Amino acid sequence: MPPSPPLPELIAVVAMASNRVIGRDGKLPWHLPEDLKFFKRTTLGHPVLMGRRTFESILTALGKPLPGRLNLVLSHTMEPREDVTVIRDVADIASMPGVKSPVYLIGGAQLYGSLLPQCSELILTYIEQPYEGDAYFPDFEHLFKLKEVLGQGEGFEFRRYVRKAG
């Protein structure tokens, strides 16, 4: 049996409040247009991997999948759709034609929790105040170290973390 093809590089992208909140009722609990522009610039032209609930929240907000990106939805229950690629296992990405590295992991909390250890980088919008929420970003400090601050604005920073050696 031939070995499985390697997974493409995974990079997590997230906006997180100071208390680790990343969502509330399926939405972002803050209004930060600069972050939405940064997210688009970062992910445009690349595959994005998300869970079913994150995909449903994007459909609610935009009425369609994220444009200009191959939308991959990891779900055991979602039916196949014409406008996105539904996968049952993250390993399926390795054998998909036309999927180029990196693949951006865009949520939600459950997917971050299970796939963050496989990510090579973390692109984090750090929001310098707490928010009420029901979805939280997992501890990552043991996996990643801050490499650079990519930009900042009033009350937030765009940070790039890389995987720690070992």
mmCIF file with all atom_site columns, C-alpha atoms in Angstrom, residues 10-164:
data_model
loop_
_atom_site.group_PDB
_atom_site.id
_atom_site.type_symbol
_atom_site.label_atom_id
_atom_site.label_alt_id
_atom_site.label_comp_id
_atom_site.label_asym_id
_atom_site.label_entity_id
_atom_site.label_seq_id
_atom_site.pdbx_PDB_ins_code
_atom_site.Cartn_x
_atom_site.Cartn_y
_atom_site.Cartn_z
_atom_site.occupancy
_atom_site.B_iso_or_equiv
_atom_site.pdbx_formal_charge
_atom_site.auth_seq_id
_atom_site.auth_comp_id
_atom_site.auth_asym_id
_atom_site.auth_atom_id
_atom_site.pdbx_PDB_model_num
ATOM 1   C CA . LEU A 1 10  ? -1.884  24.390 7.729  1.00 0.00 ? 10  LEU A CA 1
ATOM 2   C CA . ILE A 1 11  ? -1.900  27.961 9.064  1.00 0.00 ? 11  ILE A CA 1
ATOM 3   C CA . ALA A 1 12  ? -4.496  28.977 11.648 1.00 0.00 ? 12  ALA A CA 1
ATOM 4   C CA . VAL A 1 13  ? -6.083  32.432 11.328 1.00 0.00 ? 13  VAL A CA 1
ATOM 5   C CA . VAL A 1 14  ? -8.173  33.810 14.200 1.00 0.00 ? 14  VAL A CA 1
ATOM 6   C CA . ALA A 1 15  ? -9.307  36.989 15.921 1.00 0.00 ? 15  ALA A CA 1
ATOM 7   C CA . MET A 1 16  ? -9.258  36.592 19.711 1.00 0.00 ? 16  MET A CA 1
ATOM 8   C CA . ALA A 1 17  ? -10.210 38.876 22.586 1.00 0.00 ? 17  ALA A CA 1
ATOM 9   C CA . SER A 1 18  ? -7.976  39.208 25.656 1.00 0.00 ? 18  SER A CA 1
ATOM 10  C CA . ASN A 1 19  ? -10.140 36.616 27.473 1.00 0.00 ? 19  ASN A CA 1
ATOM 11  C CA . ARG A 1 20  ? -9.732  34.103 24.570 1.00 0.00 ? 20  ARG A CA 1
ATOM 12  C CA . VAL A 1 21  ? -13.271 34.697 23.220 1.00 0.00 ? 21  VAL A CA 1
ATOM 13  C CA . ILE A 1 22  ? -13.552 34.142 19.453 1.00 0.00 ? 22  ILE A CA 1
ATOM 14  C CA . GLY A 1 23  ? -17.322 34.043 18.980 1.00 0.00 ? 23  GLY A CA 1
ATOM 15  C CA . ARG A 1 24  ? -20.766 34.611 20.377 1.00 0.00 ? 24  ARG A CA 1
ATOM 16  C CA . ASP A 1 25  ? -23.976 33.089 19.017 1.00 0.00 ? 25  ASP A CA 1
ATOM 17  C CA . GLY A 1 26  ? -22.187 32.105 15.804 1.00 0.00 ? 26  GLY A CA 1
ATOM 18  C CA . LYS A 1 27  ? -20.879 35.615 15.130 1.00 0.00 ? 27  LYS A CA 1
ATOM 19  C CA . LEU A 1 28  ? -17.880 37.778 15.933 1.00 0.00 ? 28  LEU A CA 1
ATOM 20  C CA . PRO A 1 29  ? -18.701 39.726 19.108 1.00 0.00 ? 29  PRO A CA 1
ATOM 21  C CA . TRP A 1 30  ? -16.884 42.855 17.879 1.00 0.00 ? 30  TRP A CA 1
ATOM 22  C CA . HIS A 1 31  ? -17.001 45.130 14.850 1.00 0.00 ? 31  HIS A CA 1
ATOM 23  C CA . LEU A 1 32  ? -13.478 45.525 13.509 1.00 0.00 ? 32  LEU A CA 1
ATOM 24  C CA . PRO A 1 33  ? -13.404 46.316 9.760  1.00 0.00 ? 33  PRO A CA 1
ATOM 25  C CA . GLU A 1 34  ? -9.584  46.383 9.781  1.00 0.00 ? 34  GLU A CA 1
ATOM 26  C CA . ASP A 1 35  ? -9.548  42.737 10.888 1.00 0.00 ? 35  ASP A CA 1
ATOM 27  C CA . LEU A 1 36  ? -11.971 41.696 8.142  1.00 0.00 ? 36  LEU A CA 1
ATOM 28  C CA . LYS A 1 37  ? -9.724  43.383 5.546  1.00 0.00 ? 37  LYS A CA 1
ATOM 29  C CA . PHE A 1 38  ? -6.634  41.731 7.060  1.00 0.00 ? 38  PHE A CA 1
ATOM 30  C CA . PHE A 1 39  ? -8.378  38.325 6.987  1.00 0.00 ? 39  PHE A CA 1
ATOM 31  C CA . LYS A 1 40  ? -9.312  38.803 3.325  1.00 0.00 ? 40  LYS A CA 1
ATOM 32  C CA . ARG A 1 41  ? -5.780  39.909 2.344  1.00 0.00 ? 41  ARG A CA 1
ATOM 33  C CA . THR A 1 42  ? -4.281  36.948 4.202  1.00 0.00 ? 42  THR A CA 1
ATOM 34  C CA . THR A 1 43  ? -6.560  34.208 2.868  1.00 0.00 ? 43  THR A CA 1
ATOM 35  C CA . LEU A 1 44  ? -7.572  35.400 -0.631 1.00 0.00 ? 44  LEU A CA 1
ATOM 36  C CA . GLY A 1 45  ? -6.493  32.927 -3.299 1.00 0.00 ? 45  GLY A CA 1
ATOM 37  C CA . HIS A 1 46  ? -5.829  30.154 -0.775 1.00 0.00 ? 46  HIS A CA 1
ATOM 38  C CA . PRO A 1 47  ? -7.959  27.246 0.403  1.00 0.00 ? 47  PRO A CA 1
ATOM 39  C CA . VAL A 1 48  ? -9.753  27.863 3.715  1.00 0.00 ? 48  VAL A CA 1
ATOM 40  C CA . LEU A 1 49  ? -10.717 25.014 6.045  1.00 0.00 ? 49  LEU A CA 1
ATOM 41  C CA . MET A 1 50  ? -13.605 25.396 8.463  1.00 0.00 ? 50  MET A CA 1
ATOM 42  C CA . GLY A 1 51  ? -16.165 23.415 10.408 1.00 0.00 ? 51  GLY A CA 1
ATOM 43  C CA . ARG A 1 52  ? -19.848 23.244 9.531  1.00 0.00 ? 52  ARG A CA 1
ATOM 44  C CA . ARG A 1 53  ? -20.991 25.837 12.070 1.00 0.00 ? 53  ARG A CA 1
ATOM 45  C CA . THR A 1 54  ? -18.369 28.336 10.905 1.00 0.00 ? 54  THR A CA 1
ATOM 46  C CA . PHE A 1 55  ? -19.505 27.761 7.322  1.00 0.00 ? 55  PHE A CA 1
ATOM 47  C CA . GLU A 1 56  ? -23.137 28.302 8.325  1.00 0.00 ? 56  GLU A CA 1
ATOM 48  C CA . SER A 1 57  ? -22.224 31.573 10.063 1.00 0.00 ? 57  SER A CA 1
ATOM 49  C CA . ILE A 1 58  ? -20.458 32.766 6.884  1.00 0.00 ? 58  ILE A CA 1
ATOM 50  C CA . LEU A 1 59  ? -23.553 31.887 4.834  1.00 0.00 ? 59  LEU A CA 1
ATOM 51  C CA . THR A 1 60  ? -25.721 33.839 7.278  1.00 0.00 ? 60  THR A CA 1
ATOM 52  C CA . ALA A 1 61  ? -23.419 36.877 7.110  1.00 0.00 ? 61  ALA A CA 1
ATOM 53  C CA . LEU A 1 62  ? -22.551 36.878 3.387  1.00 0.00 ? 62  LEU A CA 1
ATOM 54  C CA . GLY A 1 63  ? -25.240 34.746 1.789  1.00 0.00 ? 63  GLY A CA 1
ATOM 55  C CA . LYS A 1 64  ? -22.516 32.708 0.048  1.00 0.00 ? 64  LYS A CA 1
ATOM 56  C CA . PRO A 1 65  ? -19.173 30.997 0.728  1.00 0.00 ? 65  PRO A CA 1
ATOM 57  C CA . LEU A 1 66  ? -16.045 33.150 1.021  1.00 0.00 ? 66  LEU A CA 1
ATOM 58  C CA . PRO A 1 67  ? -15.299 34.412 -2.502 1.00 0.00 ? 67  PRO A CA 1
ATOM 59  C CA . GLY A 1 68  ? -11.892 33.964 -4.121 1.00 0.00 ? 68  GLY A CA 1
ATOM 60  C CA . ARG A 1 69  ? -11.026 30.957 -1.968 1.00 0.00 ? 69  ARG A CA 1
ATOM 61  C CA . LEU A 1 70  ? -11.613 27.216 -2.155 1.00 0.00 ? 70  LEU A CA 1
ATOM 62  C CA . ASN A 1 71  ? -13.981 26.656 0.792  1.00 0.00 ? 71  ASN A CA 1
ATOM 63  C CA . LEU A 1 72  ? -13.335 23.302 2.515  1.00 0.00 ? 72  LEU A CA 1
ATOM 64  C CA . VAL A 1 73  ? -15.856 22.285 5.167  1.00 0.00 ? 73  VAL A CA 1
ATOM 65  C CA . LEU A 1 74  ? -14.893 19.489 7.548  1.00 0.00 ? 74  LEU A CA 1
ATOM 66  C CA . SER A 1 75  ? -18.102 17.792 8.643  1.00 0.00 ? 75  SER A CA 1
ATOM 67  C CA . HIS A 1 76  ? -19.419 14.307 9.278  1.00 0.00 ? 76  HIS A CA 1
ATOM 68  C CA . THR A 1 77  ? -23.048 15.386 8.856  1.00 0.00 ? 77  THR A CA 1
ATOM 69  C CA . MET A 1 78  ? -23.191 18.095 6.185  1.00 0.00 ? 78  MET A CA 1
ATOM 70  C CA . GLU A 1 79  ? -24.445 17.008 2.780  1.00 0.00 ? 79  GLU A CA 1
ATOM 71  C CA . PRO A 1 80  ? -22.254 17.786 -0.246 1.00 0.00 ? 80  PRO A CA 1
ATOM 72  C CA . ARG A 1 81  ? -22.925 21.185 -1.823 1.00 0.00 ? 81  ARG A CA 1
ATOM 73  C CA . GLU A 1 82  ? -22.125 22.643 -5.209 1.00 0.00 ? 82  GLU A CA 1
ATOM 74  C CA . ASP A 1 83  ? -20.423 25.793 -3.893 1.00 0.00 ? 83  ASP A CA 1
ATOM 75  C CA . VAL A 1 84  ? -18.067 24.205 -1.325 1.00 0.00 ? 84  VAL A CA 1
ATOM 76  C CA . THR A 1 85  ? -16.047 21.035 -0.874 1.00 0.00 ? 85  THR A CA 1
ATOM 77  C CA . VAL A 1 86  ? -17.268 18.945 2.054  1.00 0.00 ? 86  VAL A CA 1
ATOM 78  C CA . ILE A 1 87  ? -14.677 16.600 3.521  1.00 0.00 ? 87  ILE A CA 1
ATOM 79  C CA . ARG A 1 88  ? -15.106 13.977 6.222  1.00 0.00 ? 88  ARG A CA 1
ATOM 80  C CA . ASP A 1 89  ? -11.484 13.835 7.390  1.00 0.00 ? 89  ASP A CA 1
ATOM 81  C CA . VAL A 1 90  ? -8.663  16.379 7.263  1.00 0.00 ? 90  VAL A CA 1
ATOM 82  C CA . ALA A 1 91  ? -6.472  13.708 5.621  1.00 0.00 ? 91  ALA A CA 1
ATOM 83  C CA . ASP A 1 92  ? -8.763  13.936 2.558  1.00 0.00 ? 92  ASP A CA 1
ATOM 84  C CA . ILE A 1 93  ? -7.135  17.282 1.699  1.00 0.00 ? 93  ILE A CA 1
ATOM 85  C CA . ALA A 1 94  ? -3.831  15.567 0.862  1.00 0.00 ? 94  ALA A CA 1
ATOM 86  C CA . SER A 1 95  ? -5.330  13.656 -2.069 1.00 0.00 ? 95  SER A CA 1
ATOM 87  C CA . MET A 1 96  ? -7.425  16.512 -3.485 1.00 0.00 ? 96  MET A CA 1
ATOM 88  C CA . PRO A 1 97  ? -6.188  17.796 -6.835 1.00 0.00 ? 97  PRO A CA 1
ATOM 89  C CA . GLY A 1 98  ? -5.531  21.507 -7.054 1.00 0.00 ? 98  GLY A CA 1
ATOM 90  C CA . VAL A 1 99  ? -5.227  22.188 -3.317 1.00 0.00 ? 99  VAL A CA 1
ATOM 91  C CA . LYS A 1 100 ? -2.081  24.210 -2.820 1.00 0.00 ? 100 LYS A CA 1
ATOM 92  C CA . SER A 1 101 ? -0.281  25.084 0.391  1.00 0.00 ? 101 SER A CA 1
ATOM 93  C CA . PRO A 1 102 ? -0.910  26.739 2.657  1.00 0.00 ? 102 PRO A CA 1
ATOM 94  C CA . VAL A 1 103 ? -4.444  25.883 3.711  1.00 0.00 ? 103 VAL A CA 1
ATOM 95  C CA . TYR A 1 104 ? -5.818  28.425 6.184  1.00 0.00 ? 104 TYR A CA 1
ATOM 96  C CA . LEU A 1 105 ? -7.698  27.012 9.160  1.00 0.00 ? 105 LEU A CA 1
ATOM 97  C CA . ILE A 1 106 ? -10.420 29.579 9.964  1.00 0.00 ? 106 ILE A CA 1
ATOM 98  C CA . GLY A 1 107 ? -12.444 27.933 12.717 1.00 0.00 ? 107 GLY A CA 1
ATOM 99  C CA . GLY A 1 108 ? -14.394 27.309 14.691 1.00 0.00 ? 108 GLY A CA 1
ATOM 100 C CA . ALA A 1 109 ? -13.380 26.560 18.238 1.00 0.00 ? 109 ALA A CA 1
ATOM 101 C CA . GLN A 1 110 ? -13.773 22.785 17.892 1.00 0.00 ? 110 GLN A CA 1
ATOM 102 C CA . LEU A 1 111 ? -11.594 22.647 14.770 1.00 0.00 ? 111 LEU A CA 1
ATOM 103 C CA . TYR A 1 112 ? -8.944  24.908 16.307 1.00 0.00 ? 112 TYR A CA 1
ATOM 104 C CA . GLY A 1 113 ? -8.885  22.610 19.333 1.00 0.00 ? 113 GLY A CA 1
ATOM 105 C CA . SER A 1 114 ? -8.246  19.504 17.261 1.00 0.00 ? 114 SER A CA 1
ATOM 106 C CA . LEU A 1 115 ? -6.035  20.864 14.453 1.00 0.00 ? 115 LEU A CA 1
ATOM 107 C CA . LEU A 1 116 ? -3.937  23.606 16.072 1.00 0.00 ? 116 LEU A CA 1
ATOM 108 C CA . PRO A 1 117 ? -1.159  21.106 16.943 1.00 0.00 ? 117 PRO A CA 1
ATOM 109 C CA . GLN A 1 118 ? -0.822  20.363 13.196 1.00 0.00 ? 118 GLN A CA 1
ATOM 110 C CA . CYS A 1 119 ? -0.472  24.034 12.196 1.00 0.00 ? 119 CYS A CA 1
ATOM 111 C CA . SER A 1 120 ? 2.923   25.499 11.302 1.00 0.00 ? 120 SER A CA 1
ATOM 112 C CA . GLU A 1 121 ? 1.863   29.093 12.009 1.00 0.00 ? 121 GLU A CA 1
ATOM 113 C CA . LEU A 1 122 ? -0.812  31.089 13.753 1.00 0.00 ? 122 LEU A CA 1
ATOM 114 C CA . ILE A 1 123 ? -1.968  34.456 12.410 1.00 0.00 ? 123 ILE A CA 1
ATOM 115 C CA . LEU A 1 124 ? -3.740  36.105 15.337 1.00 0.00 ? 124 LEU A CA 1
ATOM 116 C CA . THR A 1 125 ? -5.639  39.346 15.583 1.00 0.00 ? 125 THR A CA 1
ATOM 117 C CA . TYR A 1 126 ? -5.272  40.091 19.282 1.00 0.00 ? 126 TYR A CA 1
ATOM 118 C CA . ILE A 1 127 ? -8.043  42.330 20.586 1.00 0.00 ? 127 ILE A CA 1
ATOM 119 C CA . GLU A 1 128 ? -6.854  44.062 23.732 1.00 0.00 ? 128 GLU A CA 1
ATOM 120 C CA . GLN A 1 129 ? -10.098 43.879 25.697 1.00 0.00 ? 129 GLN A CA 1
ATOM 121 C CA . PRO A 1 130 ? -12.402 41.100 26.911 1.00 0.00 ? 130 PRO A CA 1
ATOM 122 C CA . TYR A 1 131 ? -15.710 40.276 25.243 1.00 0.00 ? 131 TYR A CA 1
ATOM 123 C CA . GLU A 1 132 ? -18.710 38.194 26.219 1.00 0.00 ? 132 GLU A CA 1
ATOM 124 C CA . GLY A 1 133 ? -18.809 35.002 24.213 1.00 0.00 ? 133 GLY A CA 1
ATOM 125 C CA . ASP A 1 134 ? -19.489 31.298 24.003 1.00 0.00 ? 134 ASP A CA 1
ATOM 126 C CA . ALA A 1 135 ? -16.606 30.143 21.782 1.00 0.00 ? 135 ALA A CA 1
ATOM 127 C CA . TYR A 1 136 ? -13.010 30.249 22.989 1.00 0.00 ? 136 TYR A CA 1
ATOM 128 C CA . PHE A 1 137 ? -9.595  29.814 21.392 1.00 0.00 ? 137 PHE A CA 1
ATOM 129 C CA . PRO A 1 138 ? -7.526  27.024 22.972 1.00 0.00 ? 138 PRO A CA 1
ATOM 130 C CA . ASP A 1 139 ? -4.222  27.554 24.751 1.00 0.00 ? 139 ASP A CA 1
ATOM 131 C CA . PHE A 1 140 ? -1.538  27.894 22.101 1.00 0.00 ? 140 PHE A CA 1
ATOM 132 C CA . GLU A 1 141 ? 1.388   29.419 23.951 1.00 0.00 ? 141 GLU A CA 1
ATOM 133 C CA . HIS A 1 142 ? 3.014   26.008 24.506 1.00 0.00 ? 142 HIS A CA 1
ATOM 134 C CA . LEU A 1 143 ? 2.951   25.335 20.736 1.00 0.00 ? 143 LEU A CA 1
ATOM 135 C CA . PHE A 1 144 ? 3.833   28.710 19.206 1.00 0.00 ? 144 PHE A CA 1
ATOM 136 C CA . LYS A 1 145 ? 6.128   31.673 19.795 1.00 0.00 ? 145 LYS A CA 1
ATOM 137 C CA . LEU A 1 146 ? 5.560   35.228 18.642 1.00 0.00 ? 146 LEU A CA 1
ATOM 138 C CA . LYS A 1 147 ? 7.602   35.884 15.502 1.00 0.00 ? 147 LYS A CA 1
ATOM 139 C CA . GLU A 1 148 ? 6.437   39.383 14.539 1.00 0.00 ? 148 GLU A CA 1
ATOM 140 C CA . VAL A 1 149 ? 3.723   41.995 14.864 1.00 0.00 ? 149 VAL A CA 1
ATOM 141 C CA . LEU A 1 150 ? 2.375   42.496 11.343 1.00 0.00 ? 150 LEU A CA 1
ATOM 142 C CA . GLY A 1 151 ? 0.388   45.620 12.125 1.00 0.00 ? 151 GLY A CA 1
ATOM 143 C CA . GLN A 1 152 ? -1.685  47.332 14.771 1.00 0.00 ? 152 GLN A CA 1
ATOM 144 C CA . GLY A 1 153 ? -4.487  49.751 15.348 1.00 0.00 ? 153 GLY A CA 1
ATOM 145 C CA . GLU A 1 154 ? -6.401  51.207 18.236 1.00 0.00 ? 154 GLU A CA 1
ATOM 146 C CA . GLY A 1 155 ? -6.989  48.312 20.635 1.00 0.00 ? 155 GLY A CA 1
ATOM 147 C CA . PHE A 1 156 ? -5.705  45.461 18.439 1.00 0.00 ? 156 PHE A CA 1
ATOM 148 C CA . GLU A 1 157 ? -2.595  43.883 16.896 1.00 0.00 ? 157 GLU A CA 1
ATOM 149 C CA . PHE A 1 158 ? -2.030  41.516 13.987 1.00 0.00 ? 158 PHE A CA 1
ATOM 150 C CA . ARG A 1 159 ? 0.485   38.937 15.235 1.00 0.00 ? 159 ARG A CA 1
ATOM 151 C CA . ARG A 1 160 ? 2.317   36.105 13.501 1.00 0.00 ? 160 ARG A CA 1
ATOM 152 C CA . TYR A 1 161 ? 3.333   33.122 15.606 1.00 0.00 ? 161 TYR A CA 1
ATOM 153 C CA . VAL A 1 162 ? 5.480   30.205 14.464 1.00 0.00 ? 162 VAL A CA 1
ATOM 154 C CA . ARG A 1 163 ? 5.648   26.677 15.802 1.00 0.00 ? 163 ARG A CA 1
ATOM 155 C CA . LYS A 1 164 ? 8.166   26.154 18.586 1.00 0.00 ? 164 LYS A CA 1
#
